[in-house]
PDB file of C-alpha atoms and ligand atoms in Angstrom:
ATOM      1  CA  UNK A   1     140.247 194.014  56.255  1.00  0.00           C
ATOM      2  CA  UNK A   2     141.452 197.459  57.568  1.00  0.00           C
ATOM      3  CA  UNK A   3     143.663 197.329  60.161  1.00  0.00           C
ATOM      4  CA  UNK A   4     143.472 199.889  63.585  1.00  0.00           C
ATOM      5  CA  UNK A   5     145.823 203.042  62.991  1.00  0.00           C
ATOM      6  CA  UNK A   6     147.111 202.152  66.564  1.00  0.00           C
ATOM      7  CA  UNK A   7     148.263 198.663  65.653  1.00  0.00           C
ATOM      8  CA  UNK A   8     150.273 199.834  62.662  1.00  0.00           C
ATOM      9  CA  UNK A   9     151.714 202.764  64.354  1.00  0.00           C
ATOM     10  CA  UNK A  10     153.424 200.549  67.409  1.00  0.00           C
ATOM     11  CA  UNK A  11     154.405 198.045  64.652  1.00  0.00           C
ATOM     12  CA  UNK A  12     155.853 200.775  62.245  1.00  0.00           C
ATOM     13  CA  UNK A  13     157.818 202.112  65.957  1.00  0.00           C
ATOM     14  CA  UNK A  14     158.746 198.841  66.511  1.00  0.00           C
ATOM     15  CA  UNK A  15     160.040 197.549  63.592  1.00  0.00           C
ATOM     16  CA  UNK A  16     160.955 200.987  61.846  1.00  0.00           C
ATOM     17  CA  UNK A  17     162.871 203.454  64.421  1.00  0.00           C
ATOM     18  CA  UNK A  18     162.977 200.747  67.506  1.00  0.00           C
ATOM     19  CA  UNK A  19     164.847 197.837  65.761  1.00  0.00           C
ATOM     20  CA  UNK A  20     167.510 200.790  63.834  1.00  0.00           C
ATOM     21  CA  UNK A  21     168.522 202.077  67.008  1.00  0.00           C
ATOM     22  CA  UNK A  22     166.089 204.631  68.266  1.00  0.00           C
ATOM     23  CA  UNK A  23     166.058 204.063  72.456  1.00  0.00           C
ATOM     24  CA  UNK A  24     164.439 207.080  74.060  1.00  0.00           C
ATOM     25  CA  UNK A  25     161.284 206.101  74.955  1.00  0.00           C
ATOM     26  CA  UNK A  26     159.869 209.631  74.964  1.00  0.00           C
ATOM     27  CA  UNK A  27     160.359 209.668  71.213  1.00  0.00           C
ATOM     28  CA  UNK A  28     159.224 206.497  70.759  1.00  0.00           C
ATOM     29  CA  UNK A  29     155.654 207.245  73.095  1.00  0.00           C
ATOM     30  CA  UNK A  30     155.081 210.335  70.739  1.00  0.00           C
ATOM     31  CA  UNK A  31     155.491 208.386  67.595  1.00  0.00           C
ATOM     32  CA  UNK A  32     152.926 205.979  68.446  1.00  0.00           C
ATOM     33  CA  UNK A  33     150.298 208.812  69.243  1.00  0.00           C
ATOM     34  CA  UNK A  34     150.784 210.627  65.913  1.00  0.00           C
ATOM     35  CA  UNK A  35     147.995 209.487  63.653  1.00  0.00           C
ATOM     36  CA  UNK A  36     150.724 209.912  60.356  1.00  0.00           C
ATOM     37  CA  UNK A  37     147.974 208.957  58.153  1.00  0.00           C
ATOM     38  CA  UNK A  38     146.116 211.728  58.976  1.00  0.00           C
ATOM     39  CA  UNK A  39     149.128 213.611  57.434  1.00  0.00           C
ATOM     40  CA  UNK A  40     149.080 212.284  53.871  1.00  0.00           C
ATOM     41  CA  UNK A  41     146.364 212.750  51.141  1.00  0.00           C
ATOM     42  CA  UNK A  42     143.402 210.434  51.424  1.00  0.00           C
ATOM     43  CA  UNK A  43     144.244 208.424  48.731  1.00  0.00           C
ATOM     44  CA  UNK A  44     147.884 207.360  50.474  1.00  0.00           C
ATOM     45  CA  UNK A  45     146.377 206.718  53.793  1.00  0.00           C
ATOM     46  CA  UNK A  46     146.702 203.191  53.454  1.00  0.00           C
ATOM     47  CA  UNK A  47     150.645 203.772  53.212  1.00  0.00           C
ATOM     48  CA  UNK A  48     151.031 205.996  55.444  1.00  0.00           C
ATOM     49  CA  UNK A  49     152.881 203.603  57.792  1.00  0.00           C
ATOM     50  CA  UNK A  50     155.190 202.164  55.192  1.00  0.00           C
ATOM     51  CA  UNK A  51     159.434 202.281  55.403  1.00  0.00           C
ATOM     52  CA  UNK A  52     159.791 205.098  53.340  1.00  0.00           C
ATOM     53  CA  UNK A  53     158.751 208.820  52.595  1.00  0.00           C
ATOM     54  CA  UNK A  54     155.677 209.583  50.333  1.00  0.00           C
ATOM     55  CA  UNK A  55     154.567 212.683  48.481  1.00  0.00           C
ATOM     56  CA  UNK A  56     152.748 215.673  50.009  1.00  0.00           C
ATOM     57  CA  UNK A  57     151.895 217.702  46.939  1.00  0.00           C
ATOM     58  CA  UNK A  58     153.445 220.292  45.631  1.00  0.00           C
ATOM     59  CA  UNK A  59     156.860 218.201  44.622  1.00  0.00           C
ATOM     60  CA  UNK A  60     157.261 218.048  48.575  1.00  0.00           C
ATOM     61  CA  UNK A  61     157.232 214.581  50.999  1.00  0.00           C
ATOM     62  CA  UNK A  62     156.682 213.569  54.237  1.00  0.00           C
ATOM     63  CA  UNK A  63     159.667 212.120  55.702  1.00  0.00           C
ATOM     64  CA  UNK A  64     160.272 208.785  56.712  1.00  0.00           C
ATOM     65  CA  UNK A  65     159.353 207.113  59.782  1.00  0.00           C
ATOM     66  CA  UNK A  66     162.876 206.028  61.034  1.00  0.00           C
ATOM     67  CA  UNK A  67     164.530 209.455  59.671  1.00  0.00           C
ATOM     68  CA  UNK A  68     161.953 211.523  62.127  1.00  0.00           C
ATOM     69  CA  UNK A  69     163.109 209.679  64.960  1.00  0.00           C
ATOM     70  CA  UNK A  70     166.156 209.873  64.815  1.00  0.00           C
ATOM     71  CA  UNK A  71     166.462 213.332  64.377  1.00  0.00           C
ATOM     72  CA  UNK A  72     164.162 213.961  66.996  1.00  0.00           C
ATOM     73  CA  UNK A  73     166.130 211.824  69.446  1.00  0.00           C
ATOM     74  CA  UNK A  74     169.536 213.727  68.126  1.00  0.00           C
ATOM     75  CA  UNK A  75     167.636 216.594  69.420  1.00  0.00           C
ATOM     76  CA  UNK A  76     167.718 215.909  73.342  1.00  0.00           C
ATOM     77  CA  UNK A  77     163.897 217.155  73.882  1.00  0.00           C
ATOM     78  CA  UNK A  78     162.710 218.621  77.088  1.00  0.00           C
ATOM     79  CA  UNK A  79     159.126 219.915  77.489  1.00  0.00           C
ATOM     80  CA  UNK A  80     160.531 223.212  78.466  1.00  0.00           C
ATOM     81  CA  UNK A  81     162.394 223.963  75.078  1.00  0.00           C
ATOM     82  CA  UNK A  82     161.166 226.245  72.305  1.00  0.00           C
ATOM     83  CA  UNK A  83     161.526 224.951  68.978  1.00  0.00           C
ATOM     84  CA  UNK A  84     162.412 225.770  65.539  1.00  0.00           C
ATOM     85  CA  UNK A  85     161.691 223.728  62.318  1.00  0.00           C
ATOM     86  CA  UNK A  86     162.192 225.171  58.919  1.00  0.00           C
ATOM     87  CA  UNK A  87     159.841 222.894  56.100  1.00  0.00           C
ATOM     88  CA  UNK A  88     156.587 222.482  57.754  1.00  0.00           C
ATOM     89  CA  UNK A  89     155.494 220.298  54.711  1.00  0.00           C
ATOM     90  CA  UNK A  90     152.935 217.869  56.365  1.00  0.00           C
ATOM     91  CA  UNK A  91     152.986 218.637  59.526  1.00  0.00           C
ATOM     92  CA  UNK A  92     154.009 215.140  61.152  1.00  0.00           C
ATOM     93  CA  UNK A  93     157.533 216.352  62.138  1.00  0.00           C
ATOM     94  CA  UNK A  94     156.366 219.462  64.054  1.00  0.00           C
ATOM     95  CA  UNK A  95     153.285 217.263  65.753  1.00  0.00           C
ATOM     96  CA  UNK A  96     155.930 214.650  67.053  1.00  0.00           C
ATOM     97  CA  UNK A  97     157.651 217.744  68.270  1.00  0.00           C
ATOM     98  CA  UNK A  98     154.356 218.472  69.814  1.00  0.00           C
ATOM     99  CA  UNK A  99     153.731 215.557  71.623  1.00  0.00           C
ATOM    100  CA  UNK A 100     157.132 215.579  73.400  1.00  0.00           C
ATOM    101  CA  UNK A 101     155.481 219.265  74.982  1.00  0.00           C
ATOM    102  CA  UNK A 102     157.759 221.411  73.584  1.00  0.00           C
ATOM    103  CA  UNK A 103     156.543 224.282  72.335  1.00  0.00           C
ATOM    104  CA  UNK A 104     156.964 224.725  68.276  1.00  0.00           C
ATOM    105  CA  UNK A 105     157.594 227.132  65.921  1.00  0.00           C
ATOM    106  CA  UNK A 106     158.010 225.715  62.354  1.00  0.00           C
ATOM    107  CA  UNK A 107     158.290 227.744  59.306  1.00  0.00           C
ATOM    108  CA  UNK A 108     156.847 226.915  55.577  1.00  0.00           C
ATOM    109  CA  UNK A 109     157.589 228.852  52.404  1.00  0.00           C
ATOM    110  CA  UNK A 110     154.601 227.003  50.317  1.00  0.00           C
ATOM    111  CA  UNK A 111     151.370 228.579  50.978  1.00  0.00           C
ATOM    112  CA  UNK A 112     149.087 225.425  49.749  1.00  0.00           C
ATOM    113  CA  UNK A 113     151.017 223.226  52.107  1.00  0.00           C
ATOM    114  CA  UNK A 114     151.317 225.970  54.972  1.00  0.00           C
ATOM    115  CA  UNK A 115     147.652 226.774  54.468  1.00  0.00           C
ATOM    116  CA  UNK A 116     146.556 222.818  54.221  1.00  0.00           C
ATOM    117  CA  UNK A 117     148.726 222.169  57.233  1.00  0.00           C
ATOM    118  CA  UNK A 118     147.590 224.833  59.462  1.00  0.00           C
ATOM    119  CA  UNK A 119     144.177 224.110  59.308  1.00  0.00           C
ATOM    120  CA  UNK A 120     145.374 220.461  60.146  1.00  0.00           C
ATOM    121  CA  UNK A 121     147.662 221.368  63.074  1.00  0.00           C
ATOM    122  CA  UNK A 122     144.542 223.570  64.306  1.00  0.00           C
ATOM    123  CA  UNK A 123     142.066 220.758  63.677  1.00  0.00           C
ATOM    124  CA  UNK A 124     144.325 218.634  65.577  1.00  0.00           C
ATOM    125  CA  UNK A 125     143.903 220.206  68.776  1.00  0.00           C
ATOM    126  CA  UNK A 126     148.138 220.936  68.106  1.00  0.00           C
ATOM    127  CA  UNK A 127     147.583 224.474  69.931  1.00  0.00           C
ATOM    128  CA  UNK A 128     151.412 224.185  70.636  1.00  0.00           C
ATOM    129  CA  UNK A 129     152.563 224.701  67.157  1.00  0.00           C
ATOM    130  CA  UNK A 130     152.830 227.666  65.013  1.00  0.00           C
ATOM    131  CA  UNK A 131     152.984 227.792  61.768  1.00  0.00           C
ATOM    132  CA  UNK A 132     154.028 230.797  59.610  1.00  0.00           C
ATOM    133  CA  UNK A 133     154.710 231.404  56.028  1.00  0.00           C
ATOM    134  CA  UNK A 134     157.683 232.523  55.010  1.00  0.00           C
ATOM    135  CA  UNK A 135     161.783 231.565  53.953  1.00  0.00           C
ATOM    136  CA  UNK A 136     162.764 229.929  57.152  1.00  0.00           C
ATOM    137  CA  UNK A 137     166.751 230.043  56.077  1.00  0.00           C
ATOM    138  CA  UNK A 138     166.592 233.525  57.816  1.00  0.00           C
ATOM    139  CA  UNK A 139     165.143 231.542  61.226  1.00  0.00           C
ATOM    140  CA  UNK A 140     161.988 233.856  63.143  1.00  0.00           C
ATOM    141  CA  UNK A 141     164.153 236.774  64.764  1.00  0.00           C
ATOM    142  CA  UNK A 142     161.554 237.756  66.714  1.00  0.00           C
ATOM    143  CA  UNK A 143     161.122 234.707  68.706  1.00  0.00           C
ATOM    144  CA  UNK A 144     164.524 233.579  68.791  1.00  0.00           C
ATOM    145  CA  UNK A 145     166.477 232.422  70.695  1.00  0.00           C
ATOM    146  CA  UNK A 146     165.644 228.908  69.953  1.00  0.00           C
ATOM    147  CA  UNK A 147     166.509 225.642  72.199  1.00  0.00           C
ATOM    148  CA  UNK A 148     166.293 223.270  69.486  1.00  0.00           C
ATOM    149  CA  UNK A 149     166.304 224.052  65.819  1.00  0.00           C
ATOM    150  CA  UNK A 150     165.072 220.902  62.702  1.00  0.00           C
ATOM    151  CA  UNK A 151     165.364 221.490  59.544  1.00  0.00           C
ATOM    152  CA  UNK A 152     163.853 219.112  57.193  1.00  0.00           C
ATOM    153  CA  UNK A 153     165.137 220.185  53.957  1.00  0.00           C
ATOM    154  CA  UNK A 154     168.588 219.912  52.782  1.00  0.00           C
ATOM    155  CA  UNK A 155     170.471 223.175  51.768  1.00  0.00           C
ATOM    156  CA  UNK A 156     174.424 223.342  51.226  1.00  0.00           C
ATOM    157  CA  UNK A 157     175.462 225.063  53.241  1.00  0.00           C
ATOM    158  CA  UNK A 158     174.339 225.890  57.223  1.00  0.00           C
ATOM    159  CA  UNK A 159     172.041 228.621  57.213  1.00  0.00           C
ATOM    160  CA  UNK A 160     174.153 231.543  59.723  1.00  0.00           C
ATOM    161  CA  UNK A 161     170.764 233.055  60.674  1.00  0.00           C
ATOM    162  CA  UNK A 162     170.168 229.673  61.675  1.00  0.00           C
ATOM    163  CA  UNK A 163     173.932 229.177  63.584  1.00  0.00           C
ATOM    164  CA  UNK A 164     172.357 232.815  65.323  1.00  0.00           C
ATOM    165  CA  UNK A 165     169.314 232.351  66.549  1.00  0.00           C
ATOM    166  CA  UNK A 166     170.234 228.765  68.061  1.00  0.00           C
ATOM    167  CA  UNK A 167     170.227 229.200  72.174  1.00  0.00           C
ATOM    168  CA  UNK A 168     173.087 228.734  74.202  1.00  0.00           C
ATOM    169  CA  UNK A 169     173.200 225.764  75.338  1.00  0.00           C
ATOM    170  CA  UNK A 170     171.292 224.251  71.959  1.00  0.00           C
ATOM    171  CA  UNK A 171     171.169 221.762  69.497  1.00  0.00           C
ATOM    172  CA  UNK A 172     170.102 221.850  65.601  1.00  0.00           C
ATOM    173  CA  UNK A 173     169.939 218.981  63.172  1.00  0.00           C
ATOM    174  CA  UNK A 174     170.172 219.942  59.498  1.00  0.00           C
ATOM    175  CA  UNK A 175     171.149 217.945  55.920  1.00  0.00           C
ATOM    176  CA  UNK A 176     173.604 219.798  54.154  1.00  0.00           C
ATOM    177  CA  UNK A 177     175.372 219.037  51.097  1.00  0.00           C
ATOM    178  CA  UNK A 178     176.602 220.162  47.795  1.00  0.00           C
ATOM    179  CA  UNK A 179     174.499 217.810  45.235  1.00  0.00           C
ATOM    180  CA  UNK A 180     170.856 217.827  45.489  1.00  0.00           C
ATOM    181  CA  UNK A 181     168.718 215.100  47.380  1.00  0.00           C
ATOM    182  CA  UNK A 182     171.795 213.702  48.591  1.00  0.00           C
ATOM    183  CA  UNK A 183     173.110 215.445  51.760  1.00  0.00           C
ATOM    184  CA  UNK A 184     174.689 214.566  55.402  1.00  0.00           C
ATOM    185  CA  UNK A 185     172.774 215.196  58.437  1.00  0.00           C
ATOM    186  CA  UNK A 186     174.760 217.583  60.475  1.00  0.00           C
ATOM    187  CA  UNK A 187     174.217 218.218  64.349  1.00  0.00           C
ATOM    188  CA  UNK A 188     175.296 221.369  65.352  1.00  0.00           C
ATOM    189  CA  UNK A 189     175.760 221.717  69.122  1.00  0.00           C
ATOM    190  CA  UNK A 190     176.380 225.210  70.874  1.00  0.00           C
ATOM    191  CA  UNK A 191     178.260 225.705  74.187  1.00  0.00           C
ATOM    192  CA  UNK A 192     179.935 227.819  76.232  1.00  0.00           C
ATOM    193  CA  UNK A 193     180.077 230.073  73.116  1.00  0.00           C
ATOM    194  CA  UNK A 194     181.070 227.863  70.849  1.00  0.00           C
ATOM    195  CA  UNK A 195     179.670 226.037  67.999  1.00  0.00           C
ATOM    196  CA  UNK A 196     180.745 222.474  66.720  1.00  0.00           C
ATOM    197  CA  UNK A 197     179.388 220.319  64.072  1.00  0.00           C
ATOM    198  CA  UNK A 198     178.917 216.334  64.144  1.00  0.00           C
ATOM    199  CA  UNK A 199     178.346 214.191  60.678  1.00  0.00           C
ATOM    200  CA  UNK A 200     175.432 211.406  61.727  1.00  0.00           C
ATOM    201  CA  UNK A 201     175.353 209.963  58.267  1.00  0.00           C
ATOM    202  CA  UNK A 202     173.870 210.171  55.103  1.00  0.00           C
ATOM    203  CA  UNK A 203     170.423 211.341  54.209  1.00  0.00           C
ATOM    204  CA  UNK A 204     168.106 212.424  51.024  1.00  0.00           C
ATOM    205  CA  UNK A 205     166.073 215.735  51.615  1.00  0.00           C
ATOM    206  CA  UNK A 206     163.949 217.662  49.760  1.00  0.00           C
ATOM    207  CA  UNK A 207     165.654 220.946  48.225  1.00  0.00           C
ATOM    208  CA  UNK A 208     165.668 224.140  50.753  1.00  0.00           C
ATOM    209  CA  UNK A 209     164.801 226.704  49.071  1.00  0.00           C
ATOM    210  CA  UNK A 210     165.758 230.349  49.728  1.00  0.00           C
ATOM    211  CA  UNK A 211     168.057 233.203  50.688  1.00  0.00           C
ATOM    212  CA  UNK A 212     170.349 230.816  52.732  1.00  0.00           C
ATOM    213  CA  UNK A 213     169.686 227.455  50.828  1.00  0.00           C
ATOM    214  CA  UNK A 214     169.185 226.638  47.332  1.00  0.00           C
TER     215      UNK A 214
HETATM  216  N1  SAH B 301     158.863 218.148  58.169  1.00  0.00           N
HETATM  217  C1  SAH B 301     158.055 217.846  57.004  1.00  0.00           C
HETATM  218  C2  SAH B 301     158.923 217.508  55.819  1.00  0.00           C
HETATM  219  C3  SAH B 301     158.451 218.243  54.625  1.00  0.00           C
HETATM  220  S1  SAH B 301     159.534 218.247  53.230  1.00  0.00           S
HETATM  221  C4  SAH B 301     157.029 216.779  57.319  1.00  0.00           C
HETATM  222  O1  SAH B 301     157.045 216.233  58.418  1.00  0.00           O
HETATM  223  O2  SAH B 301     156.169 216.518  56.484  1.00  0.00           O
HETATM  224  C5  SAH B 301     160.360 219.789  53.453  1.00  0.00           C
HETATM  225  C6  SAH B 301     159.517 221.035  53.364  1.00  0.00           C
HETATM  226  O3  SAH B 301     160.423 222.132  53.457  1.00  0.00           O
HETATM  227  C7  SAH B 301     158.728 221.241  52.079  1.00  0.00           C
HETATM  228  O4  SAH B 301     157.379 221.386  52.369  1.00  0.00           O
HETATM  229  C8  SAH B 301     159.328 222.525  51.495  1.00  0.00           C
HETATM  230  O5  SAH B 301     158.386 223.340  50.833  1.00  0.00           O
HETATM  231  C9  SAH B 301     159.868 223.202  52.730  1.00  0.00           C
HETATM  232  N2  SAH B 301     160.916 224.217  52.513  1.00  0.00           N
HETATM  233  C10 SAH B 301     161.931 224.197  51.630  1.00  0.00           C
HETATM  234  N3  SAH B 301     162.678 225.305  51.756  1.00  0.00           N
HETATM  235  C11 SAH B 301     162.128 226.053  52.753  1.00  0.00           C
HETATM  236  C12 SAH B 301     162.433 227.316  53.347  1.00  0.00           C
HETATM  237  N4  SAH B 301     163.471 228.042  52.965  1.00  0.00           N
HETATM  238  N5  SAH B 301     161.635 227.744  54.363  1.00  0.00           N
HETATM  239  C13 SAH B 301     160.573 227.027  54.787  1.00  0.00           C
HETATM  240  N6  SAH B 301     160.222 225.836  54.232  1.00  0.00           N
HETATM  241  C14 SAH B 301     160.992 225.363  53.249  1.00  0.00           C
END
C-alpha cells in the first residue's frame, strides 16, 4: 500500500531532524511542506524519505534529511534575507530555503542538473529562487551582498569570494576539509567587521568543484 507523501514527511521531521536536535519550528514547518520526492528520479521516489542521501545523477546527491536541517537552522533565517547557495543539485535545499520566504539565489555548475532543476523549481511555483549556471566558488557579484550564504559541497578551503560577498551582519555554513567526502561543517559568522569561524562537526559532501574548491 502507498503511503501519503504528507505522512512520511512529518514522520521523516519527526524522527529524522526533530529527535537529533533540530528545535526551530520554522525549519521544521518548511520541511514538512517540501514534497522531497518530487526531488529524486522516479524510480527512487519511494526512498525519498529515508535516513540518508541518495543519488541525483550526474555522480551528484541529494543531501540528507537531518543534514538540511541543521544547516538551515545554523543559518538563523528571516523572511527578509537574501540568500546564497552554491550546488543547486536537486533543488530540495534551495526550496526549504524557499519556504522559510527568503529570497534565493543558488548557483549550479552542471547544466543537466541546473537545467532539470530549473524547470522543477519553475514547475514548482518556487518563483523565489534563482537558479544560474555557473562556478559558484566566485559567489554572484552582482547581487551580493548576501545575508545568508549554504554551500552544499565540500571544498578545502573557504572560498574568499565567498568570505566577500557575505553581508554584514551574516552567516554562511560550508564543509571544508583537506580529504575528499570527508569534511567539517564550518559556520562562518560576520560582525562588526569581523569574521570568525565555528567547527559544528563532521560531515561527507560531495566534491566542490572549481576556481576556489577542488
Ligand atoms: N543542495 C543540493 C545538494 C546537491 S550536491 C540538494 O539539495 O540537492 C552538491 C551540488 O554542488 C552538485 O550538484 C554539484 O554539481 C554542485 N557543485 C559542485 N561544485 C560547484 C560549484 N563550484 N559551483 C556550483 N555548484 C557546484
Amino acid at each position: 500500500m502507498r503511503i501519503d507523501p504528507k505522512i512520511r514527511r512529518e514522520k521523516m521531521v519527526k524522527e529524522q531532524v526533530e529527535a537529533r536536535g533540530v528545535s526551530d519550528p520554522a525549519v521544521l514547518d518548511a520541511m514538512k511542506r517540501v514534497p522531497r520526492h518530487l526531488f529524486v528520479e522516479e524510480a527512487l521516489a519511494a526512498r525519498a524519505y529515508d535516513d540518508n542521501s541518495l543519488p541525483i545523477g550526474e555522480g551528484q546527491t541529494i543531501s540528507q534529511p537531518f543534514i538540511v536541517g541543521f544547516m538551515t537552522e545554523l543559518l538563523q533565517i528571516s523572511p527578509e534575507h537574501k540568500i546564497l547557495e552554491i550546488g543547486t543539485g536537486s533543488g530540495y535545499q534551495a526550496a526549504v530555503l524557499a519556504e522559510l520566504g527568503a529570497d534565493v539565489y543558488t548557483i549550479e555548475r552542471i547544466k543537466k542538473l541546473f537545467m532539470r532543476t530549473r524547470k522543477l523549481l519553475f514547475e514548482m511555483r518556487y518563483f523565489n529562487i534563482r537558479v544560474k549556471l555557473d562556478d559558484g566558488t566566485t559567489g554572484w557579484p552582482d547581487e551580493g551582498p548576501f545575508d545568508r550564504i549554504i554551500v552544499t559541497a565540500g571544498g578545502p578551503e573557504v572560498p574568499q569570494s565567498l568570505i566577500d560577498q557575505l553581508a554584514d551582519p551574516g552567516r554562511m555554513i560550508i564543509p571544508v576539509g583537506s580529504e575528499k567526502r570527508k569534511q567539517r561543517l564550518i559556520l562562518v559568522i560576520k560582525a562588526n567587521g569581523e569574521v570568525i569561524e565555528e567547527d559544528m562537526g563532521g560531515c561527507a559532501f560531495v566534491d566542490l568543484v572549481g576556481k576556489q574548491g577542488w
